[in-house]
Coordinates of C-alpha atoms and ligand atoms in Angstrom, one line a residue:
M1 CA 55.2 40.1 157.4
V2 CA 54.3 40.5 153.7
K3 CA 55.2 44.0 152.5
R4 CA 54.1 46.2 149.6
P5 CA 56.1 46.0 146.4
K6 CA 59.2 48.2 146.0
G7 CA 58.4 51.6 144.5
T8 CA 54.7 51.7 145.7
K9 CA 53.0 53.5 148.5
D10 CA 49.9 53.0 150.6
H11 CA 47.8 56.1 150.6
L12 CA 46.9 56.5 154.3
P13 CA 44.6 58.6 156.4
A14 CA 45.8 61.9 158.0
G15 CA 47.7 61.3 161.3
S16 CA 49.0 57.8 160.3
P17 CA 52.5 57.3 161.9
G18 CA 55.4 58.3 159.7
L19 CA 53.2 59.5 156.9
S20 CA 55.1 61.1 154.1
P21 CA 53.2 63.9 152.3
D22 CA 53.1 62.1 148.9
A23 CA 51.4 59.2 150.5
A24 CA 48.6 61.1 152.3
A25 CA 45.3 60.1 150.9
S26 CA 43.8 63.5 151.7
A27 CA 46.6 65.2 149.9
H28 CA 46.0 63.2 146.7
A29 CA 42.3 64.0 147.1
H30 CA 43.1 67.7 147.4
I31 CA 45.1 67.6 144.1
H32 CA 42.2 65.8 142.4
R33 CA 39.7 68.5 143.6
I34 CA 41.8 71.4 142.5
A35 CA 42.5 69.8 139.1
A36 CA 38.8 69.0 138.6
Q37 CA 37.8 72.6 139.4
V38 CA 40.4 74.2 137.1
L39 CA 39.9 71.7 134.2
E40 CA 36.1 71.4 134.4
R41 CA 35.8 75.2 134.4
A42 CA 37.7 75.1 131.1
G43 CA 35.2 72.5 129.7
A44 CA 37.2 69.3 130.2
Q45 CA 35.2 66.1 130.9
F46 CA 36.4 63.2 133.0
I47 CA 37.3 59.9 131.4
A48 CA 38.8 56.7 132.8
T49 CA 40.5 53.9 130.9
P50 CA 41.7 50.4 132.1
M51 CA 44.8 50.0 134.2
F52 CA 46.1 47.5 131.7
E53 CA 46.2 47.7 127.9
E54 CA 47.4 45.6 124.9
A55 CA 51.2 45.7 124.9
D56 CA 50.9 46.7 121.2
L57 CA 49.1 49.9 122.1
V58 CA 51.9 51.0 124.4
Q59 CA 54.7 49.9 122.0
R60 CA 53.2 51.8 119.1
G61 CA 51.9 54.7 121.1
V62 CA 54.8 55.5 123.5
G63 CA 57.4 54.2 121.0
G64 CA 60.0 51.4 120.7
S65 CA 63.0 53.6 121.3
T66 CA 61.9 54.9 124.7
D67 CA 63.2 53.7 128.0
I68 CA 59.6 53.1 129.1
V69 CA 59.0 50.5 126.4
R70 CA 62.5 49.0 126.4
K71 CA 63.2 48.7 130.1
E72 CA 60.2 49.8 132.3
M73 CA 57.2 47.7 131.3
F74 CA 55.2 45.7 133.7
T75 CA 53.8 42.8 131.7
V76 CA 50.7 41.0 132.8
Y77 CA 50.7 37.2 133.2
Y78 CA 47.6 35.1 133.9
A79 CA 47.4 31.4 134.4
G80 CA 51.1 31.4 133.9
E81 CA 51.0 32.9 130.5
H82 CA 52.0 36.3 129.1
G83 CA 48.6 37.8 128.4
G84 CA 49.8 40.2 125.8
Y85 CA 48.9 43.0 128.2
V86 CA 51.0 45.6 130.1
L87 CA 50.1 47.8 133.0
R88 CA 49.7 51.3 131.5
P89 CA 52.8 53.5 131.9
E90 CA 51.0 56.6 130.9
G91 CA 47.5 57.9 129.9
T92 CA 47.7 59.5 126.5
A93 CA 47.9 56.4 124.2
P94 CA 45.0 54.8 126.2
I95 CA 42.9 58.0 125.9
V96 CA 43.5 58.3 122.2
R97 CA 42.6 54.6 121.9
A98 CA 39.4 55.1 123.8
Y99 CA 38.6 58.2 121.6
L100 CA 39.0 56.1 118.5
E101 CA 37.4 52.9 119.7
N102 CA 34.3 54.7 121.1
G103 CA 33.7 57.1 118.3
L104 CA 34.2 60.2 120.5
K105 CA 34.8 62.3 117.4
Q106 CA 31.0 62.6 117.4
L107 CA 31.2 64.7 120.6
G108 CA 32.7 67.5 118.5
A109 CA 36.1 69.2 118.4
P110 CA 38.0 70.2 120.3
L111 CA 37.1 67.6 122.9
K112 CA 38.8 68.2 126.2
L113 CA 39.3 65.2 128.5
W114 CA 41.0 64.7 131.8
T115 CA 41.7 61.9 134.2
H116 CA 43.7 60.9 137.2
G117 CA 45.0 57.6 138.3
P118 CA 47.9 55.2 138.8
M119 CA 50.6 54.6 136.1
F120 CA 53.3 51.9 136.2
R121 CA 56.9 52.0 135.2
A122 CA 59.6 49.7 136.5
E123 CA 62.1 52.5 137.3
N124 CA 65.1 52.7 139.6
V125 CA 63.3 53.8 142.8
Q126 CA 64.2 57.1 144.5
K127 CA 62.5 60.1 146.0
G128 CA 59.8 61.2 143.6
R129 CA 60.5 58.2 141.3
L130 CA 58.1 55.3 141.9
R131 CA 57.0 52.2 140.2
Q132 CA 53.3 53.0 140.8
F133 CA 52.8 56.7 140.7
H134 CA 49.8 58.9 140.0
Q135 CA 49.1 61.4 137.3
V136 CA 46.6 64.1 136.6
D137 CA 46.3 64.0 132.8
Y138 CA 44.6 66.4 130.4
E139 CA 44.1 65.8 126.6
C140 CA 42.6 68.1 124.0
L141 CA 41.6 66.3 120.9
G142 CA 40.6 67.5 117.4
S143 CA 42.4 70.9 117.2
S144 CA 45.7 71.8 115.7
D145 CA 45.3 75.5 116.6
A146 CA 48.1 77.1 118.6
L147 CA 45.4 78.2 121.0
A148 CA 44.9 74.6 122.1
D149 CA 48.6 74.4 122.9
A150 CA 48.7 77.7 124.8
E151 CA 45.5 76.8 126.7
A152 CA 46.9 73.4 127.7
I153 CA 50.0 75.0 129.1
A154 CA 48.1 77.7 130.8
L155 CA 45.8 75.2 132.5
M156 CA 48.9 73.6 134.1
W157 CA 49.9 77.0 135.3
D158 CA 46.5 77.6 136.7
I159 CA 46.6 74.4 138.7
V160 CA 50.0 75.0 140.2
T161 CA 48.9 78.6 141.0
A162 CA 45.6 77.3 142.6
L163 CA 47.7 75.0 144.7
G164 CA 49.8 77.9 145.9
L165 CA 53.1 76.8 144.4
K166 CA 55.5 79.7 143.7
G167 CA 58.7 78.0 142.6
V168 CA 57.5 76.4 139.3
S169 CA 59.1 77.2 136.0
I170 CA 57.8 76.2 132.5
Q171 CA 60.4 75.1 130.0
L172 CA 58.9 75.4 126.6
G173 CA 60.3 74.1 123.3
S174 CA 59.3 72.6 120.0
I175 CA 60.6 69.4 118.4
G176 CA 59.2 70.3 115.0
D177 CA 57.3 68.3 112.4
P178 CA 58.5 64.8 111.6
Q179 CA 60.6 66.0 108.7
D180 CA 62.3 68.6 110.9
R181 CA 63.0 65.9 113.5
A182 CA 64.4 63.6 110.8
A183 CA 66.8 66.4 109.6
Y184 CA 67.9 67.0 113.2
N185 CA 68.5 63.3 113.8
E186 CA 70.5 63.1 110.6
Y187 CA 72.6 66.0 111.9
L188 CA 73.1 64.3 115.2
R189 CA 74.1 61.0 113.6
G190 CA 76.8 62.8 111.7
L191 CA 78.0 64.5 114.8
F192 CA 78.1 61.5 117.1
T193 CA 79.2 58.7 114.8
P194 CA 82.9 59.7 115.0
H195 CA 82.5 59.4 118.8
L196 CA 80.7 56.1 118.8
E197 CA 83.4 54.3 120.9
G198 CA 83.0 56.8 123.8
L199 CA 79.2 56.5 124.0
S200 CA 77.4 54.3 126.5
E201 CA 75.9 51.1 125.2
D202 CA 72.4 52.7 125.5
S203 CA 73.5 55.6 123.4
K204 CA 75.1 53.5 120.7
D205 CA 71.7 51.9 120.3
R206 CA 70.0 55.3 120.4
L207 CA 72.3 56.5 117.6
T208 CA 70.5 54.1 115.2
R209 CA 67.0 54.2 116.7
N210 CA 66.6 57.9 117.7
P211 CA 69.7 60.0 118.1
M212 CA 67.8 62.8 119.9
R213 CA 67.5 60.6 122.9
I214 CA 71.3 60.7 123.4
L215 CA 70.9 64.3 124.5
D216 CA 68.7 63.1 127.4
S217 CA 71.2 60.5 128.5
K218 CA 71.9 60.1 132.2
S219 CA 75.4 58.7 131.5
E220 CA 78.3 61.0 132.5
S221 CA 80.5 59.9 129.6
D222 CA 77.7 60.7 127.2
Q223 CA 77.1 64.1 128.8
A224 CA 80.9 64.8 128.5
I225 CA 80.8 64.1 124.8
I226 CA 77.7 66.2 124.3
A227 CA 79.3 69.2 126.1
E228 CA 82.4 68.9 124.0
L229 CA 80.6 68.9 120.7
S230 CA 78.5 72.1 121.2
V231 CA 75.5 70.5 119.7
R232 CA 73.1 72.8 117.8
P233 CA 69.6 72.8 119.3
M234 CA 66.5 71.3 117.8
L235 CA 64.9 74.8 117.5
D236 CA 67.5 75.6 114.7
F237 CA 65.9 72.8 112.6
L238 CA 62.2 73.9 112.8
G239 CA 60.5 74.2 109.4
A240 CA 58.6 77.4 108.6
E241 CA 55.2 76.0 109.7
A242 CA 56.4 74.6 113.0
A243 CA 58.3 77.8 113.7
A244 CA 55.3 79.9 113.1
H245 CA 53.1 77.6 115.3
F246 CA 55.7 77.9 118.1
E247 CA 55.7 81.6 117.8
Q248 CA 51.9 81.8 118.1
V249 CA 52.0 79.6 121.2
R250 CA 54.5 81.8 122.9
Q251 CA 52.6 84.9 121.9
H252 CA 49.3 83.6 123.5
L253 CA 51.1 82.7 126.7
T254 CA 52.8 86.1 126.8
D255 CA 49.4 87.8 126.2
W256 CA 47.9 85.8 129.1
G257 CA 50.8 86.5 131.5
V258 CA 51.8 82.9 131.8
P259 CA 55.6 82.9 132.4
F260 CA 57.8 80.5 130.5
E261 CA 61.4 80.0 129.4
T262 CA 62.2 78.9 125.9
D263 CA 64.2 75.6 126.0
P264 CA 65.8 75.3 122.6
S265 CA 66.7 71.6 123.0
I266 CA 63.9 70.0 124.9
V267 CA 63.8 66.2 124.7
R268 CA 60.8 64.3 126.0
G269 CA 60.8 60.7 127.1
L270 CA 58.0 59.6 124.7
D271 CA 58.1 59.2 120.9
Y272 CA 54.7 60.5 119.9
Y273 CA 55.4 64.2 120.2
R274 CA 55.7 66.8 117.4
R275 CA 55.9 70.6 117.6
T276 CA 55.1 72.0 121.0
A277 CA 56.7 70.2 124.0
W278 CA 57.3 71.4 127.5
E279 CA 58.1 70.5 131.1
L280 CA 57.4 72.1 134.5
H281 CA 60.2 72.1 137.0
H282 CA 60.6 72.8 140.7
Q283 CA 63.8 73.1 142.8
G284 CA 62.2 70.9 145.5
I285 CA 62.3 67.7 143.4
G286 CA 65.7 68.1 141.7
A287 CA 66.7 69.4 138.2
K288 CA 66.5 65.9 136.6
S289 CA 62.9 65.3 137.4
A290 CA 59.9 67.2 136.1
L291 CA 56.7 68.1 138.0
G292 CA 54.9 67.5 134.8
G293 CA 55.2 67.6 131.0
G294 CA 53.3 67.5 127.8
G295 CA 53.2 68.2 124.1
R296 CA 51.4 67.9 120.8
Y297 CA 50.9 64.5 119.2
D298 CA 49.1 64.9 115.9
G299 CA 50.5 61.6 114.5
L300 CA 49.5 59.3 117.4
A301 CA 46.0 58.4 116.3
Q302 CA 47.3 57.2 112.9
E303 CA 50.1 55.3 114.6
L304 CA 47.3 53.4 116.5
G305 CA 45.5 52.6 113.2
A306 CA 43.2 55.5 112.6
K307 CA 42.5 56.4 109.0
D308 CA 42.5 60.1 109.5
E309 CA 44.8 62.3 111.6
V310 CA 43.4 63.4 115.0
P311 CA 45.4 66.4 116.2
G312 CA 46.0 66.3 119.9
I313 CA 47.8 68.0 122.7
G314 CA 48.0 67.3 126.4
W315 CA 50.0 66.9 129.5
A316 CA 50.4 65.1 132.8
F317 CA 51.5 66.0 136.3
G318 CA 53.0 63.6 138.7
I319 CA 50.9 63.9 141.8
E320 CA 53.6 62.6 144.1
R321 CA 56.0 65.2 142.7
I322 CA 53.5 68.0 143.2
L323 CA 53.1 67.0 146.8
L324 CA 56.9 66.9 147.3
A325 CA 57.1 70.4 145.8
M326 CA 54.3 71.6 148.1
E327 CA 56.2 70.2 151.1
D328 CA 59.3 71.9 149.9
E329 CA 57.4 75.3 149.9
G330 CA 55.9 74.5 153.3
L331 CA 52.4 74.5 151.9
S332 CA 49.8 72.5 153.9
F333 CA 46.7 70.8 152.8
P334 CA 43.2 71.4 154.2
A335 CA 43.1 69.1 157.3
A336 CA 40.6 66.3 157.3
V337 CA 37.3 67.7 158.2
G338 CA 35.7 66.1 161.3
P339 CA 32.0 65.4 161.7
A340 CA 29.6 68.2 162.6
L341 CA 28.2 65.9 165.4
Y342 CA 29.5 63.1 167.6
L343 CA 27.1 61.2 169.9
A344 CA 27.6 58.6 172.6
A345 CA 25.2 56.7 174.9
L346 CA 25.8 56.7 178.6
D347 CA 24.5 53.1 178.9
D348 CA 24.0 50.0 176.7
E349 CA 20.2 50.6 176.6
H350 CA 20.6 53.8 174.6
V351 CA 23.2 52.9 172.0
A352 CA 20.5 52.0 169.5
L353 CA 18.8 55.4 170.0
V354 CA 22.2 57.2 169.5
A355 CA 22.8 55.2 166.3
A356 CA 19.4 56.1 164.9
L357 CA 19.8 59.8 165.7
A358 CA 23.3 59.9 164.1
R359 CA 21.9 58.2 161.0
Q360 CA 19.1 60.7 160.8
A361 CA 21.5 63.6 161.3
R362 CA 23.5 62.4 158.3
Q363 CA 20.7 63.6 156.0
V364 CA 22.0 67.1 156.6
A365 CA 25.6 66.9 158.0
G366 CA 28.5 64.7 159.0
A367 CA 27.6 62.6 162.1
D368 CA 29.4 59.9 163.9
F369 CA 28.7 57.9 167.1
S370 CA 30.2 55.4 169.5
F371 CA 29.3 51.7 169.0
R372 CA 29.6 51.3 172.8
R373 CA 28.5 53.2 175.9
R374 CA 30.9 55.8 177.2
G375 CA 31.2 58.0 180.2
A376 CA 30.6 61.7 179.4
G377 CA 34.3 62.7 179.9
Q378 CA 35.4 59.9 177.7
A379 CA 32.8 60.7 175.0
F380 CA 33.8 64.4 174.8
K381 CA 37.4 63.5 174.6
E382 CA 36.7 61.1 171.7
A383 CA 34.6 63.7 169.9
D384 CA 37.5 66.1 170.2
R385 CA 40.0 63.6 168.8
R386 CA 37.7 63.1 165.8
G387 CA 37.5 66.9 165.2
A388 CA 33.8 67.1 165.8
R389 CA 32.1 70.5 166.2
W390 CA 29.3 69.4 168.4
A391 CA 29.0 66.5 170.8
A392 CA 26.3 65.1 173.1
V393 CA 25.7 62.1 175.4
I394 CA 22.4 60.4 175.7
G395 CA 21.1 58.6 178.8
S396 CA 17.7 58.0 180.5
N397 CA 17.1 61.7 181.1
E398 CA 17.6 62.7 177.5
A399 CA 15.6 59.7 176.2
A400 CA 12.7 60.6 178.6
Q401 CA 12.7 64.3 177.6
Q402 CA 13.3 63.5 173.9
R403 CA 16.1 66.1 173.8
L404 CA 19.8 66.4 174.0
T405 CA 22.3 69.0 175.1
L406 CA 24.8 69.8 172.4
K407 CA 28.2 71.0 173.4
N408 CA 30.2 73.1 171.1
L409 CA 33.7 71.7 171.4
S410 CA 35.6 74.8 170.6
S411 CA 33.6 77.5 172.5
G412 CA 32.1 75.3 175.2
E413 CA 28.7 76.7 174.5
Q414 CA 25.7 74.4 175.3
V415 CA 22.4 74.2 173.5
A416 CA 19.4 72.1 174.4
V417 CA 17.8 70.7 171.2
P418 CA 14.7 68.4 170.9
F419 CA 15.4 65.2 169.0
D420 CA 13.0 66.2 166.2
G421 CA 14.7 69.6 165.9
L422 CA 18.3 68.2 165.6
N423 CA 18.5 68.3 161.8
I424 CA 17.2 71.8 161.6
F425 CA 19.8 72.9 164.2
L426 CA 22.6 71.1 162.3
K427 CA 21.5 72.7 159.0
E428 CA 22.0 76.1 160.6
N429 CA 25.0 75.4 162.8
A430 CA 27.0 72.6 161.3
Ligands
HAM1 P1 55.8 62.0 131.3 O1 56.7 63.2 131.1 O2 56.4 60.6 131.0 O3 54.6 62.3 130.3 O4 55.2 62.0 132.7 C1 54.5 63.1 133.2 C2 54.8 63.3 134.7 O5 54.5 62.1 135.4 C3 56.3 63.5 134.9 O6 56.6 64.9 134.7 C4 56.4 63.2 136.4 O7 55.9 64.2 137.2 C5 55.4 62.0 136.5 N1 56.2 60.8 136.5 C6 56.7 60.1 135.4 N2 57.3 59.0 135.8 C7 57.3 58.9 137.2 C8 57.7 58.0 138.2 N3 58.4 56.9 137.9 N4 57.5 58.4 139.5 C9 56.8 59.5 139.8 N5 56.3 60.3 138.9 C10 56.5 60.1 137.6 C11 53.5 61.5 130.1 O8 53.2 60.6 130.8 C12 52.6 61.9 129.0 N6 51.5 61.0 128.9 C13 52.1 63.3 129.2 C14 51.2 63.8 128.1 C15 49.9 63.8 128.1 N7 51.6 64.2 126.9 C16 50.6 64.5 126.2 N8 49.5 64.3 126.9

């Protein structure tokens, strides 16, 4: 048997054997619905970009020093040749590309966009860490106001609240402006260089490319060195403007009652951030993994070739991780809704009539029918299995009288309804 690739999941209908909550198609749809409601009420519009992009976009956007670009890219080959494309590992660089390429500046500022869809990273697979995973992503383009930062963070909070999650914490930090980050990296270089020998191979490389990334290392020997050195946090290195901006963001969140903890030394896994950066965590998915994260990326558009700066801020949730957190808290999803009506014919002769009635009923409500004749007992059992509210069987009597007897499957109540009154009845009772 051919199997699906490692680190991917099939999204399956409710009731599938062995279904894990992060692979339930209806659970993913539930997250999409809640996100759409919260984000569209805040004025965000849906956007979708291709699953694959120029490798150059991801390299320049996400950054050459990141694990994503160095180790986790899926490159696309066609006709045996490297096509110069990669499967997108995230949504921000593609959305900024689409904004620039399609002249979306004309839609005014700020422009709030959101999307959901699969992302691809060749990671070491474990619970909550997949090679094809799914994000809800929000981007606000064209504003450098601290209100844009605070609103973005608050929208994440509104979504987890709407989902009923209680155990989420927001870890909020700032990685300053580029010159602040350069000063911090200089400080880190000075600090780590005498310990070069003890660092992992990856971190030796990070020391030249981007020393801040050492702080995020998963290597135990690196972490031991970090603990020993009592490293000063990034927040100590913020310039006056970045510090004032950070203070404003925190003030807005406090005013709105959005709880957060200040994380003085946040490191994100992508290179485009400046100033505000944050992550959402939950005990159900482990301390090392985030439920979601985001930040400001005012330099990204120019990195991709734009003449002018386009300030931007945004975030993404991992949908699978949200679902694992919901499972951890015992939260359930709305069960799949069965049809309002289920019909079956008692004999072959009336199957076509049943099909026609069900198709007519669909103008007002969900309606399903049996492709084959069924005995009444069997028909009502099948209607029940499908979660139908009303069911009826049709044979010669019903056909002759042009009416059917609808049975309410939860109360047992029976109602006789003429064929031509079926839709009116369903409108009122579906
Ligand atoms: P990120 O932190 O790389 O940010 O990913 C956001 C979220 O996607 C993570 O917090 C996690 O929930 C989920 N995620 C990432 N990798 C995996 C994986 N291998 N398996 C399962 N879930 C995963 C970004 O992607 C940025 N584009 C967010 C952003 C938008 N920043 C500004 N705008």
